[in-house]
Amino acid sequence: MDKPKLTIDEMATFCKRKGFVYQNSEIYGGIAGFYDFGHLGVELKNNIKKEWWKTFVQQRDDVVGIDGSIITHPMVWKASGHVNGFTDVLVDCKKCGSRFRGDALIEDKLKIATAGMSLDDIAKELARHKIKCAKCGSELGEPKKFNLMFATNVGPVQTSSSIAFLRPETAQIIFTNFRLIQENARLKLPFGIAQIGKAFRNEISPRDFLFRMREFEQMEIEYFVHPEKQEECPFIDDVLDYELNVYSADMQKNNKKMEKMSIKKALDKKIIKTKWHAYWLAMMHKWFIDLGANAEHFRIRQHVKDELSHYALDTWDLEYEFPFGWKELQGLSNRTDFDLKQHMEHSKNDLSIFDEETKKKILPHVICEPSQGVERAFLVFMFDAYDYDKKRENVVLKLHPKLAPIKVGVFPLVSNKADLVKKARDVYDKLKTEWACTFDLSGSIGRRYARADETGIYASVTIDFESLEDESATIRSRDTTEQIRVKIKGLKEILKKFLEGEKLGKLGKGVE
Ligand code: GAP
Protein backbone atom coordinates (compact mmCIF):
# COMPACT_ATOMS: atom_id res chain seq x y z
CA MET A 1 0.00 0.00 0.00
CA ASP A 2 1.18 3.52 -0.81
CA LYS A 3 0.76 5.27 2.54
CA PRO A 4 -0.05 3.98 6.02
CA LYS A 5 -3.78 4.02 6.45
CA LEU A 6 -5.82 4.97 9.44
CA THR A 7 -7.25 2.09 11.38
CA ILE A 8 -11.01 1.70 11.17
CA ASP A 9 -11.32 2.96 14.77
CA GLU A 10 -9.27 6.04 13.94
CA MET A 11 -11.54 6.67 10.96
CA ALA A 12 -14.61 6.34 13.22
CA THR A 13 -13.09 8.89 15.62
CA PHE A 14 -12.30 11.29 12.78
CA CYS A 15 -15.85 10.91 11.40
CA LYS A 16 -17.33 11.67 14.82
CA ARG A 17 -15.04 14.64 15.54
CA LYS A 18 -15.74 16.30 12.21
CA GLY A 19 -19.51 15.74 12.09
CA PHE A 20 -19.68 12.91 9.56
CA VAL A 21 -20.96 9.90 11.55
CA TYR A 22 -22.17 9.27 15.11
CA GLN A 23 -22.89 6.06 16.98
CA ASN A 24 -26.68 5.86 17.22
CA SER A 25 -28.14 6.53 20.73
CA GLU A 26 -24.71 7.27 22.11
CA ILE A 27 -26.13 9.11 25.13
CA TYR A 28 -27.70 5.77 26.18
CA GLY A 29 -24.52 3.80 25.63
CA GLY A 30 -25.09 3.19 21.91
CA ILE A 31 -26.68 0.30 20.05
CA ALA A 32 -24.38 -1.94 18.02
CA GLY A 33 -24.67 -1.83 14.25
CA PHE A 34 -26.63 1.45 13.99
CA TYR A 35 -25.13 4.80 13.03
CA ASP A 36 -26.38 8.33 12.40
CA PHE A 37 -24.97 10.67 9.78
CA GLY A 38 -24.04 14.19 10.87
CA HIS A 39 -24.25 17.49 8.99
CA LEU A 40 -21.31 16.63 6.70
CA GLY A 41 -21.94 12.88 6.55
CA VAL A 42 -25.43 13.35 5.18
CA GLU A 43 -24.09 15.61 2.39
CA LEU A 44 -21.38 13.10 1.44
CA LYS A 45 -23.81 10.18 1.54
CA ASN A 46 -26.36 12.08 -0.58
CA ASN A 47 -23.63 13.02 -3.07
CA ILE A 48 -22.55 9.36 -3.39
CA LYS A 49 -26.15 8.30 -4.07
CA LYS A 50 -26.72 11.20 -6.47
CA GLU A 51 -23.60 10.35 -8.50
CA TRP A 52 -24.51 6.65 -8.63
CA TRP A 53 -28.08 7.43 -9.76
CA LYS A 54 -26.85 9.92 -12.36
CA THR A 55 -24.31 7.46 -13.81
CA PHE A 56 -26.32 4.26 -13.77
CA VAL A 57 -29.92 5.46 -14.18
CA GLN A 58 -30.28 8.97 -15.59
CA GLN A 59 -27.41 8.81 -18.09
CA ARG A 60 -28.39 5.39 -19.43
CA ASP A 61 -31.18 4.59 -21.89
CA ASP A 62 -31.43 0.99 -20.73
CA VAL A 63 -31.93 1.45 -16.96
CA VAL A 64 -34.87 2.86 -14.99
CA GLY A 65 -35.19 3.33 -11.24
CA ILE A 66 -37.78 2.58 -8.58
CA ASP A 67 -38.21 3.21 -4.86
CA GLY A 68 -39.86 0.27 -3.12
CA SER A 69 -41.28 -0.32 0.32
CA ILE A 70 -39.14 -1.61 3.20
CA ILE A 71 -41.80 -4.00 4.48
CA THR A 72 -43.31 -6.40 1.99
CA HIS A 73 -45.62 -9.40 2.00
CA PRO A 74 -43.84 -12.16 4.01
CA MET A 75 -44.28 -14.55 1.07
CA VAL A 76 -41.70 -12.47 -0.83
CA TRP A 77 -38.99 -13.75 1.52
CA LYS A 78 -40.27 -17.29 1.45
CA ALA A 79 -40.13 -17.31 -2.34
CA SER A 80 -36.72 -15.62 -2.48
CA GLY A 81 -35.22 -18.27 -0.19
CA HIS A 82 -34.38 -15.83 2.61
CA VAL A 83 -36.73 -17.40 5.21
CA ASN A 84 -34.91 -20.71 4.91
CA GLY A 85 -31.47 -19.76 3.70
CA PHE A 86 -30.46 -16.27 4.84
CA THR A 87 -28.46 -17.42 7.84
CA ASP A 88 -25.09 -17.09 9.55
CA VAL A 89 -23.56 -19.52 12.02
CA LEU A 90 -24.11 -18.45 15.63
CA VAL A 91 -22.10 -19.70 18.62
CA ASP A 92 -22.99 -18.96 22.28
CA CYS A 93 -20.58 -18.90 25.21
CA LYS A 94 -21.75 -21.48 27.75
CA LYS A 95 -20.68 -19.28 30.66
CA CYS A 96 -21.11 -15.56 29.87
CA GLY A 97 -23.73 -15.98 27.14
CA SER A 98 -21.85 -13.79 24.61
CA ARG A 99 -22.83 -14.57 21.03
CA PHE A 100 -20.43 -14.75 18.11
CA ARG A 101 -20.39 -15.47 14.38
CA GLY A 102 -18.66 -18.83 14.06
CA ASP A 103 -16.71 -17.86 10.94
CA ALA A 104 -15.57 -14.56 12.51
CA LEU A 105 -14.18 -16.42 15.54
CA ILE A 106 -12.18 -18.68 13.21
CA GLU A 107 -10.96 -15.78 11.07
CA ASP A 108 -9.84 -13.80 14.12
CA LYS A 109 -8.11 -16.72 15.78
CA LEU A 110 -6.56 -18.57 12.83
CA LYS A 111 -6.21 -15.65 10.36
CA ILE A 112 -7.61 -17.76 7.53
CA ALA A 113 -10.37 -17.05 4.99
CA THR A 114 -13.65 -18.73 5.90
CA ALA A 115 -15.66 -17.92 2.76
CA GLY A 116 -17.86 -20.85 1.83
CA MET A 117 -17.53 -22.76 5.13
CA SER A 118 -20.69 -24.71 6.02
CA LEU A 119 -22.15 -25.14 9.52
CA ASP A 120 -20.34 -28.49 9.79
CA ASP A 121 -17.00 -27.04 8.63
CA ILE A 122 -17.26 -24.24 11.18
CA ALA A 123 -18.19 -26.67 13.99
CA LYS A 124 -15.21 -28.89 13.07
CA GLU A 125 -12.72 -25.98 12.94
CA LEU A 126 -13.93 -24.55 16.26
CA ALA A 127 -13.55 -27.95 17.92
CA ARG A 128 -10.25 -28.86 16.23
CA HIS A 129 -8.56 -25.63 17.31
CA LYS A 130 -10.29 -25.61 20.71
CA ILE A 131 -11.49 -22.05 20.10
CA LYS A 132 -12.96 -20.47 23.23
CA CYS A 133 -15.20 -17.48 24.02
CA ALA A 134 -13.50 -14.30 22.80
CA LYS A 135 -14.82 -12.43 25.85
CA CYS A 136 -14.29 -14.69 28.89
CA GLY A 137 -12.28 -17.63 27.50
CA SER A 138 -14.88 -20.26 28.49
CA GLU A 139 -16.32 -23.22 26.51
CA LEU A 140 -18.50 -22.46 23.49
CA GLY A 141 -21.85 -24.17 22.81
CA GLU A 142 -22.89 -26.03 19.63
CA PRO A 143 -22.88 -23.77 16.54
CA LYS A 144 -26.33 -23.24 15.00
CA LYS A 145 -27.88 -21.40 12.08
CA PHE A 146 -29.30 -17.95 12.78
CA ASN A 147 -31.65 -16.11 10.37
CA LEU A 148 -30.52 -12.55 9.76
CA MET A 149 -33.89 -11.02 8.91
CA PHE A 150 -35.49 -8.55 11.33
CA ALA A 151 -39.11 -9.49 12.00
CA THR A 152 -41.89 -7.07 12.90
CA ASN A 153 -45.67 -7.15 13.27
CA VAL A 154 -48.03 -5.50 10.82
CA GLY A 155 -51.37 -4.22 12.17
CA PRO A 156 -52.82 -3.93 15.68
CA VAL A 157 -53.18 -7.65 16.44
CA GLN A 158 -50.03 -9.69 16.89
CA THR A 159 -50.41 -13.24 15.60
CA SER A 160 -48.16 -15.58 13.66
CA SER A 161 -49.79 -14.34 10.45
CA SER A 162 -49.04 -10.68 11.24
CA ILE A 163 -45.28 -11.26 11.15
CA ALA A 164 -43.44 -9.45 8.37
CA PHE A 165 -39.78 -8.81 7.67
CA LEU A 166 -37.73 -5.68 7.07
CA ARG A 167 -36.09 -6.23 3.69
CA PRO A 168 -32.54 -7.64 3.90
CA GLU A 169 -31.87 -6.54 0.28
CA THR A 170 -33.63 -4.11 -2.04
CA ALA A 171 -33.48 -6.55 -4.98
CA GLN A 172 -36.68 -8.49 -4.29
CA ILE A 173 -38.84 -5.37 -4.67
CA ILE A 174 -37.50 -5.11 -8.22
CA PHE A 175 -38.47 -8.73 -8.95
CA THR A 176 -41.98 -8.47 -7.48
CA ASN A 177 -42.70 -5.33 -9.58
CA PHE A 178 -40.88 -6.67 -12.63
CA ARG A 179 -43.87 -6.96 -14.99
CA LEU A 180 -45.38 -3.58 -14.09
CA ILE A 181 -42.08 -1.75 -14.52
CA GLN A 182 -41.29 -3.50 -17.80
CA GLU A 183 -44.72 -2.68 -19.23
CA ASN A 184 -45.04 0.88 -17.96
CA ALA A 185 -41.50 1.94 -18.87
CA ARG A 186 -41.85 -0.01 -22.17
CA LEU A 187 -38.50 -1.69 -21.56
CA LYS A 188 -36.97 -3.94 -24.21
CA LEU A 189 -34.31 -6.50 -23.36
CA PRO A 190 -31.56 -6.05 -22.39
CA PHE A 191 -32.51 -3.60 -19.61
CA GLY A 192 -31.85 -2.84 -15.97
CA ILE A 193 -33.98 -1.80 -13.01
CA ALA A 194 -32.21 0.10 -10.25
CA GLN A 195 -33.02 1.03 -6.71
CA ILE A 196 -31.40 2.83 -3.78
CA GLY A 197 -32.79 2.20 -0.32
CA LYS A 198 -32.46 0.88 3.20
CA ALA A 199 -31.77 -2.76 3.99
CA PHE A 200 -31.74 -4.42 7.41
CA ARG A 201 -29.79 -7.43 8.66
CA ASN A 202 -29.67 -8.62 12.24
CA GLU A 203 -25.92 -9.23 12.02
CA ILE A 204 -24.64 -11.45 14.88
CA SER A 205 -21.52 -9.37 15.31
CA PRO A 206 -21.71 -5.97 13.63
CA ARG A 207 -18.14 -4.68 13.46
CA ASP A 208 -15.66 -2.39 11.78
CA PHE A 209 -17.72 0.79 12.04
CA LEU A 210 -19.79 1.27 8.84
CA PHE A 211 -18.49 -1.95 7.27
CA ARG A 212 -20.91 -4.39 8.90
CA MET A 213 -24.05 -2.67 10.15
CA ARG A 214 -27.56 -3.77 11.02
CA GLU A 215 -29.24 -0.94 9.14
CA PHE A 216 -27.60 0.24 5.93
CA GLU A 217 -28.39 1.34 2.39
CA GLN A 218 -27.94 -0.48 -0.89
CA MET A 219 -27.63 0.74 -4.48
CA GLU A 220 -28.64 -2.19 -6.68
CA ILE A 221 -29.28 -2.93 -10.34
CA GLU A 222 -30.95 -6.06 -11.65
CA TYR A 223 -29.80 -6.32 -15.27
CA PHE A 224 -32.10 -8.53 -17.36
CA VAL A 225 -31.19 -10.22 -20.65
CA HIS A 226 -32.89 -12.56 -23.12
CA PRO A 227 -32.22 -16.15 -21.94
CA GLU A 228 -30.89 -17.09 -25.39
CA LYS A 229 -28.82 -13.93 -25.88
CA GLN A 230 -26.71 -13.92 -22.75
CA GLU A 231 -23.52 -13.37 -24.73
CA GLU A 232 -24.70 -10.32 -26.68
CA CYS A 233 -23.40 -7.25 -24.86
CA PRO A 234 -23.55 -4.18 -27.14
CA PHE A 235 -21.37 -2.09 -24.79
CA ILE A 236 -18.44 -4.49 -24.33
CA ASP A 237 -16.09 -2.54 -26.67
CA ASP A 238 -16.27 0.42 -24.25
CA VAL A 239 -14.43 -1.55 -21.55
CA LEU A 240 -12.21 -4.10 -23.37
CA ASP A 241 -9.02 -2.10 -22.69
CA TYR A 242 -10.00 -1.30 -19.11
CA GLU A 243 -7.51 -2.78 -16.62
CA LEU A 244 -8.10 -4.00 -13.10
CA ASN A 245 -6.64 -6.41 -10.54
CA VAL A 246 -8.20 -9.85 -11.04
CA TYR A 247 -8.32 -12.67 -8.48
CA SER A 248 -10.23 -15.62 -9.90
CA ALA A 249 -11.46 -18.74 -8.07
CA ASP A 250 -8.67 -20.70 -9.80
CA MET A 251 -6.00 -18.25 -8.65
CA GLN A 252 -7.28 -18.62 -5.09
CA LYS A 253 -7.38 -22.42 -5.31
CA ASN A 254 -3.82 -22.57 -6.65
CA ASN A 255 -2.48 -20.03 -4.13
CA LYS A 256 -1.58 -17.60 -6.90
CA LYS A 257 -1.44 -13.82 -6.56
CA MET A 258 -4.00 -11.51 -8.12
CA GLU A 259 -3.05 -10.28 -11.59
CA LYS A 260 -3.59 -6.93 -13.26
CA MET A 261 -5.18 -7.49 -16.67
CA SER A 262 -7.52 -5.98 -19.22
CA ILE A 263 -11.16 -7.00 -19.52
CA LYS A 264 -10.26 -8.34 -22.98
CA LYS A 265 -7.67 -10.70 -21.52
CA ALA A 266 -10.02 -11.80 -18.72
CA LEU A 267 -12.65 -12.66 -21.35
CA ASP A 268 -10.26 -14.24 -23.88
CA LYS A 269 -8.82 -16.49 -21.15
CA LYS A 270 -12.36 -17.28 -19.96
CA ILE A 271 -11.49 -16.00 -16.49
CA ILE A 272 -14.68 -13.94 -16.56
CA LYS A 273 -17.34 -16.06 -18.24
CA THR A 274 -19.83 -13.62 -19.72
CA LYS A 275 -19.34 -10.29 -21.45
CA TRP A 276 -22.13 -8.70 -19.41
CA HIS A 277 -20.54 -9.71 -16.12
CA ALA A 278 -17.20 -8.30 -17.33
CA TYR A 279 -18.88 -5.12 -18.53
CA TRP A 280 -20.59 -4.40 -15.19
CA LEU A 281 -17.45 -5.21 -13.19
CA ALA A 282 -15.50 -2.66 -15.24
CA MET A 283 -18.27 -0.05 -15.04
CA MET A 284 -18.57 -0.31 -11.28
CA HIS A 285 -14.80 -0.24 -10.78
CA LYS A 286 -14.54 2.79 -13.08
CA TRP A 287 -17.26 4.64 -11.16
CA PHE A 288 -15.10 4.57 -8.03
CA ILE A 289 -11.93 5.56 -9.87
CA ASP A 290 -13.64 8.42 -11.73
CA LEU A 291 -14.73 9.77 -8.36
CA GLY A 292 -11.18 9.87 -7.06
CA ALA A 293 -10.62 6.43 -5.46
CA ASN A 294 -7.22 4.78 -5.93
CA ALA A 295 -7.27 1.82 -8.38
CA GLU A 296 -4.40 0.13 -6.50
CA HIS A 297 -6.74 -0.44 -3.56
CA PHE A 298 -9.26 -2.38 -5.69
CA ARG A 299 -9.49 -5.89 -7.10
CA ILE A 300 -12.24 -8.13 -8.41
CA ARG A 301 -12.45 -11.53 -6.70
CA GLN A 302 -14.52 -14.46 -7.88
CA HIS A 303 -16.46 -16.45 -5.30
CA VAL A 304 -15.15 -19.96 -4.81
CA LYS A 305 -17.76 -22.68 -5.41
CA ASP A 306 -18.87 -23.22 -1.80
CA GLU A 307 -19.15 -19.50 -1.20
CA LEU A 308 -21.90 -18.81 -3.75
CA SER A 309 -25.31 -17.62 -2.47
CA HIS A 310 -28.28 -19.92 -3.03
CA TYR A 311 -29.40 -17.85 -6.03
CA ALA A 312 -26.05 -17.31 -7.77
CA LEU A 313 -24.51 -19.12 -10.74
CA ASP A 314 -21.36 -17.00 -10.60
CA THR A 315 -20.38 -14.08 -8.37
CA TRP A 316 -17.51 -11.62 -8.46
CA ASP A 317 -16.96 -9.17 -5.64
CA LEU A 318 -15.43 -5.78 -6.17
CA GLU A 319 -13.05 -5.74 -3.21
CA TYR A 320 -11.22 -2.91 -1.49
CA GLU A 321 -8.12 -3.13 0.67
CA PHE A 322 -9.53 -1.88 3.97
CA PRO A 323 -7.16 -1.43 6.95
CA PHE A 324 -8.49 -4.81 8.17
CA GLY A 325 -7.75 -6.57 4.86
CA TRP A 326 -9.27 -7.13 1.40
CA LYS A 327 -13.05 -7.14 1.86
CA GLU A 328 -16.20 -7.09 -0.25
CA LEU A 329 -17.18 -3.62 -1.35
CA GLN A 330 -19.79 -4.67 -3.88
CA GLY A 331 -21.20 -8.04 -4.99
CA LEU A 332 -21.93 -8.71 -8.67
CA SER A 333 -23.87 -11.94 -9.13
CA ASN A 334 -25.31 -13.80 -12.07
CA ARG A 335 -28.74 -14.58 -10.52
CA THR A 336 -30.07 -16.33 -13.64
CA ASP A 337 -33.91 -16.54 -13.73
CA PHE A 338 -33.93 -17.88 -10.15
CA ASP A 339 -35.89 -15.01 -8.57
CA LEU A 340 -38.49 -14.47 -11.31
CA LYS A 341 -39.11 -18.24 -11.41
CA GLN A 342 -39.50 -18.42 -7.63
CA HIS A 343 -41.97 -15.52 -7.57
CA MET A 344 -43.93 -17.01 -10.47
CA GLU A 345 -44.23 -20.29 -8.63
CA HIS A 346 -45.16 -18.83 -5.24
CA SER A 347 -47.45 -15.99 -6.41
CA LYS A 348 -49.03 -17.94 -9.30
CA ASN A 349 -48.58 -14.80 -11.43
CA ASP A 350 -47.02 -14.88 -14.87
CA LEU A 351 -43.86 -12.76 -14.82
CA SER A 352 -42.63 -13.76 -18.27
CA ILE A 353 -42.57 -11.23 -21.09
CA PHE A 354 -43.47 -11.46 -24.78
CA ASP A 355 -40.55 -11.71 -27.19
CA GLU A 356 -41.51 -9.89 -30.42
CA GLU A 357 -38.84 -11.71 -32.43
CA THR A 358 -39.77 -15.29 -31.65
CA LYS A 359 -43.41 -14.48 -30.73
CA LYS A 360 -42.88 -16.54 -27.63
CA LYS A 361 -43.04 -15.83 -23.92
CA ILE A 362 -39.65 -15.76 -22.25
CA LEU A 363 -38.36 -15.41 -18.71
CA PRO A 364 -35.40 -13.01 -18.66
CA HIS A 365 -32.18 -13.81 -16.79
CA VAL A 366 -30.41 -11.46 -14.39
CA ILE A 367 -27.00 -11.76 -16.01
CA CYS A 368 -25.53 -9.40 -13.44
CA GLU A 369 -26.72 -7.79 -10.24
CA PRO A 370 -24.29 -5.07 -9.14
CA SER A 371 -25.15 -4.61 -5.45
CA GLN A 372 -23.33 -1.85 -3.57
CA GLY A 373 -23.63 -0.80 0.07
CA VAL A 374 -23.71 3.00 0.33
CA GLU A 375 -21.83 3.04 3.64
CA ARG A 376 -19.02 0.82 2.33
CA ALA A 377 -18.63 3.26 -0.60
CA PHE A 378 -18.64 6.08 1.97
CA LEU A 379 -15.75 4.40 3.83
CA VAL A 380 -13.75 3.87 0.63
CA PHE A 381 -14.03 7.50 -0.43
CA MET A 382 -13.11 8.67 3.08
CA PHE A 383 -10.06 6.38 3.32
CA ASP A 384 -8.75 7.31 -0.11
CA ALA A 385 -9.35 11.04 0.46
CA TYR A 386 -7.77 11.21 3.93
CA ASP A 387 -4.30 12.73 3.77
CA TYR A 388 -2.26 14.14 6.63
CA ASP A 389 -0.25 17.04 5.20
CA LYS A 390 2.95 17.38 7.20
CA LYS A 391 3.73 20.86 5.88
CA ARG A 392 0.29 22.21 6.68
CA GLU A 393 0.17 20.14 9.90
CA ASN A 394 -3.45 19.26 9.31
CA VAL A 395 -5.54 16.63 7.57
CA VAL A 396 -6.60 17.41 4.01
CA LEU A 397 -9.71 15.49 3.01
CA LYS A 398 -9.20 15.30 -0.74
CA LEU A 399 -12.69 14.24 -1.73
CA HIS A 400 -13.60 14.60 -5.40
CA PRO A 401 -15.41 17.94 -5.91
CA LYS A 402 -18.58 16.04 -6.87
CA LEU A 403 -18.51 14.29 -3.49
CA ALA A 404 -17.21 17.07 -1.23
CA PRO A 405 -19.95 17.75 1.35
CA ILE A 406 -19.31 21.50 1.17
CA LYS A 407 -18.05 22.90 -2.12
CA VAL A 408 -17.20 26.47 -1.12
CA GLY A 409 -16.29 28.21 2.16
CA VAL A 410 -16.63 31.98 2.33
CA PHE A 411 -14.42 33.78 4.83
CA PRO A 412 -14.21 37.49 5.67
CA LEU A 413 -10.54 38.15 6.48
CA VAL A 414 -11.46 39.71 9.82
CA SER A 415 -14.66 39.44 11.84
CA ASN A 416 -14.72 42.90 13.44
CA LYS A 417 -15.19 45.03 10.34
CA ALA A 418 -18.91 45.31 9.61
CA ASP A 419 -18.70 46.34 5.93
CA LEU A 420 -16.21 43.55 5.17
CA VAL A 421 -18.36 40.95 6.89
CA LYS A 422 -21.43 42.23 5.02
CA LYS A 423 -19.65 42.02 1.66
CA ALA A 424 -18.57 38.43 2.45
CA ARG A 425 -22.11 37.51 3.50
CA ASP A 426 -23.52 38.95 0.23
CA VAL A 427 -21.07 36.76 -1.70
CA TYR A 428 -22.03 33.72 0.42
CA ASP A 429 -25.77 34.36 -0.13
CA LYS A 430 -25.22 34.34 -3.90
CA LEU A 431 -23.02 31.22 -3.94
CA LYS A 432 -25.27 29.12 -1.69
CA THR A 433 -28.07 29.26 -4.28
CA GLU A 434 -25.74 27.15 -6.43
CA TRP A 435 -23.79 24.85 -4.08
CA ALA A 436 -23.52 23.66 -0.49
CA CYS A 437 -21.47 26.48 1.04
CA THR A 438 -20.38 27.57 4.48
CA PHE A 439 -19.68 30.94 6.08
CA ASP A 440 -16.99 31.00 8.74
CA LEU A 441 -16.01 34.01 10.83
CA SER A 442 -14.24 32.49 13.78
CA GLY A 443 -10.49 32.23 14.34
CA SER A 444 -7.55 33.31 12.20
CA ILE A 445 -7.78 32.84 8.44
CA GLY A 446 -5.12 30.11 8.73
CA ARG A 447 -7.25 28.24 11.24
CA ARG A 448 -10.29 28.56 8.99
CA TYR A 449 -8.35 27.19 6.00
CA ALA A 450 -7.21 24.24 8.13
CA ARG A 451 -10.81 23.55 9.22
CA ALA A 452 -11.89 23.75 5.57
CA ASP A 453 -9.16 21.29 4.53
CA GLU A 454 -10.15 18.80 7.22
CA THR A 455 -13.77 18.69 6.14
CA GLY A 456 -12.98 18.58 2.42
CA ILE A 457 -14.21 22.07 1.41
CA TYR A 458 -12.99 22.25 -2.17
CA ALA A 459 -12.62 26.02 -2.58
CA SER A 460 -12.23 28.83 -0.06
CA VAL A 461 -13.21 32.38 -1.00
CA THR A 462 -11.69 35.15 1.10
CA ILE A 463 -13.01 38.69 1.21
CA ASP A 464 -10.40 41.18 2.40
CA PHE A 465 -9.86 44.96 2.62
CA GLU A 466 -8.98 45.14 -1.07
CA SER A 467 -12.30 43.54 -1.93
CA LEU A 468 -14.04 46.68 -0.62
CA GLU A 469 -11.96 48.81 -3.00
CA ASP A 470 -11.90 46.76 -6.20
CA GLU A 471 -14.73 44.16 -5.93
CA SER A 472 -12.30 41.25 -6.02
CA ALA A 473 -11.82 38.12 -3.92
CA THR A 474 -9.25 35.35 -3.41
CA ILE A 475 -10.02 31.73 -4.28
CA ARG A 476 -7.86 29.09 -2.57
CA SER A 477 -7.58 25.49 -3.67
CA ARG A 478 -7.91 22.86 -0.93
CA ASP A 479 -5.62 20.39 -2.68
CA THR A 480 -2.73 22.67 -3.68
CA THR A 481 -3.23 25.78 -1.44
CA GLU A 482 -2.77 27.74 -4.69
CA GLN A 483 -4.58 31.10 -4.67
CA ILE A 484 -5.91 33.35 -7.44
CA ARG A 485 -7.46 36.79 -7.41
CA VAL A 486 -10.71 37.25 -9.36
CA LYS A 487 -13.49 39.82 -9.73
CA ILE A 488 -16.52 39.06 -7.54
CA LYS A 489 -18.76 39.57 -10.61
CA GLY A 490 -17.24 36.53 -12.33
CA LEU A 491 -16.82 34.43 -9.16
CA LYS A 492 -19.68 31.97 -9.79
CA GLU A 493 -18.52 31.17 -13.32
CA ILE A 494 -14.92 30.64 -12.21
CA LEU A 495 -15.91 28.46 -9.26
CA LYS A 496 -18.12 26.42 -11.56
CA LYS A 497 -15.16 25.69 -13.85
CA PHE A 498 -12.90 24.95 -10.88
CA LEU A 499 -15.44 22.52 -9.41
CA GLU A 500 -15.69 20.85 -12.81
CA GLY A 501 -11.96 20.08 -12.65
CA GLU A 502 -10.18 22.99 -14.35
CA LYS A 503 -6.85 24.04 -12.83
CA LEU A 504 -7.14 27.10 -10.62
CA GLY A 505 -4.05 28.71 -12.16
CA LYS A 506 -5.78 28.85 -15.55
CA LEU A 507 -8.79 30.69 -14.18
CA GLY A 508 -7.31 33.87 -12.69
CA LYS A 509 -4.27 35.84 -11.59
CA GLY A 510 -2.04 33.95 -9.16
CA VAL A 511 -1.51 35.37 -5.67
CA GLU A 512 1.69 34.81 -3.68
N1 GAP B 1 -28.90 -8.32 -3.49
C1 GAP B 1 -27.65 -8.93 -3.26
C2 GAP B 1 -27.07 -8.64 -1.95
O1 GAP B 1 -27.70 -8.05 -1.08
P1 GAP B 1 -24.88 -8.91 -0.55
O2 GAP B 1 -23.52 -9.30 -1.00
O3 GAP B 1 -25.48 -9.63 0.59
O4 GAP B 1 -25.79 -9.07 -1.83
C3 GAP B 1 -24.55 -6.43 -1.24
O5 GAP B 1 -24.89 -7.36 -0.24
C4 GAP B 1 -23.76 -5.29 -0.67
O6 GAP B 1 -24.46 -4.69 0.42
C5 GAP B 1 -22.41 -5.68 -0.08
O7 GAP B 1 -21.42 -5.79 -1.07
C6 GAP B 1 -22.14 -4.51 0.85
O8 GAP B 1 -21.63 -3.40 0.13
C7 GAP B 1 -23.53 -4.19 1.37
N2 GAP B 1 -23.76 -4.84 2.67
C8 GAP B 1 -24.19 -6.09 2.90
N3 GAP B 1 -24.31 -6.34 4.22
C9 GAP B 1 -23.93 -5.21 4.85
C10 GAP B 1 -23.83 -4.82 6.22
N4 GAP B 1 -24.18 -5.65 7.20
N5 GAP B 1 -23.41 -3.57 6.51
C11 GAP B 1 -23.07 -2.70 5.51
N6 GAP B 1 -23.16 -3.01 4.21
C12 GAP B 1 -23.58 -4.24 3.87
XYZ file of C-alpha atoms and ligand atoms in Angstrom, residues 86 168-169 171 201 203 210-214 216 218 220 222 311 328-331 335 369 371-373 375-376, ligand 1:
54
model
C -30.457 -16.272 4.837
C -32.542 -7.643 3.895
C -31.870 -6.544 0.279
C -33.477 -6.554 -4.979
C -29.787 -7.431 8.660
C -25.923 -9.234 12.022
C -19.787 1.269 8.844
C -18.490 -1.951 7.270
C -20.913 -4.389 8.900
C -24.052 -2.667 10.150
C -27.560 -3.773 11.018
C -27.602 0.236 5.927
C -27.944 -0.480 -0.887
C -28.636 -2.188 -6.682
C -30.945 -6.058 -11.652
C -29.400 -17.847 -6.032
C -16.198 -7.087 -0.247
C -17.177 -3.618 -1.345
C -19.785 -4.667 -3.885
C -21.203 -8.036 -4.987
C -28.741 -14.583 -10.520
C -26.720 -7.785 -10.235
C -25.147 -4.607 -5.453
C -23.334 -1.854 -3.575
C -23.628 -0.801 0.066
C -21.826 3.036 3.640
C -19.018 0.824 2.327
N -28.904 -8.319 -3.488
C -27.645 -8.934 -3.260
C -27.066 -8.645 -1.946
O -27.701 -8.054 -1.082
P -24.883 -8.915 -0.549
O -23.515 -9.299 -0.999
O -25.480 -9.626 0.595
O -25.793 -9.065 -1.835
C -24.548 -6.431 -1.237
O -24.890 -7.364 -0.242
C -23.759 -5.290 -0.668
O -24.464 -4.689 0.420
C -22.410 -5.679 -0.081
O -21.423 -5.788 -1.073
C -22.144 -4.511 0.846
O -21.631 -3.400 0.127
C -23.530 -4.188 1.367
N -23.761 -4.842 2.672
C -24.188 -6.095 2.898
N -24.306 -6.343 4.220
C -23.930 -5.214 4.849
C -23.831 -4.823 6.220
N -24.177 -5.646 7.196
N -23.407 -3.567 6.506
C -23.072 -2.699 5.515
N -23.158 -3.009 4.207
C -23.579 -4.243 3.869
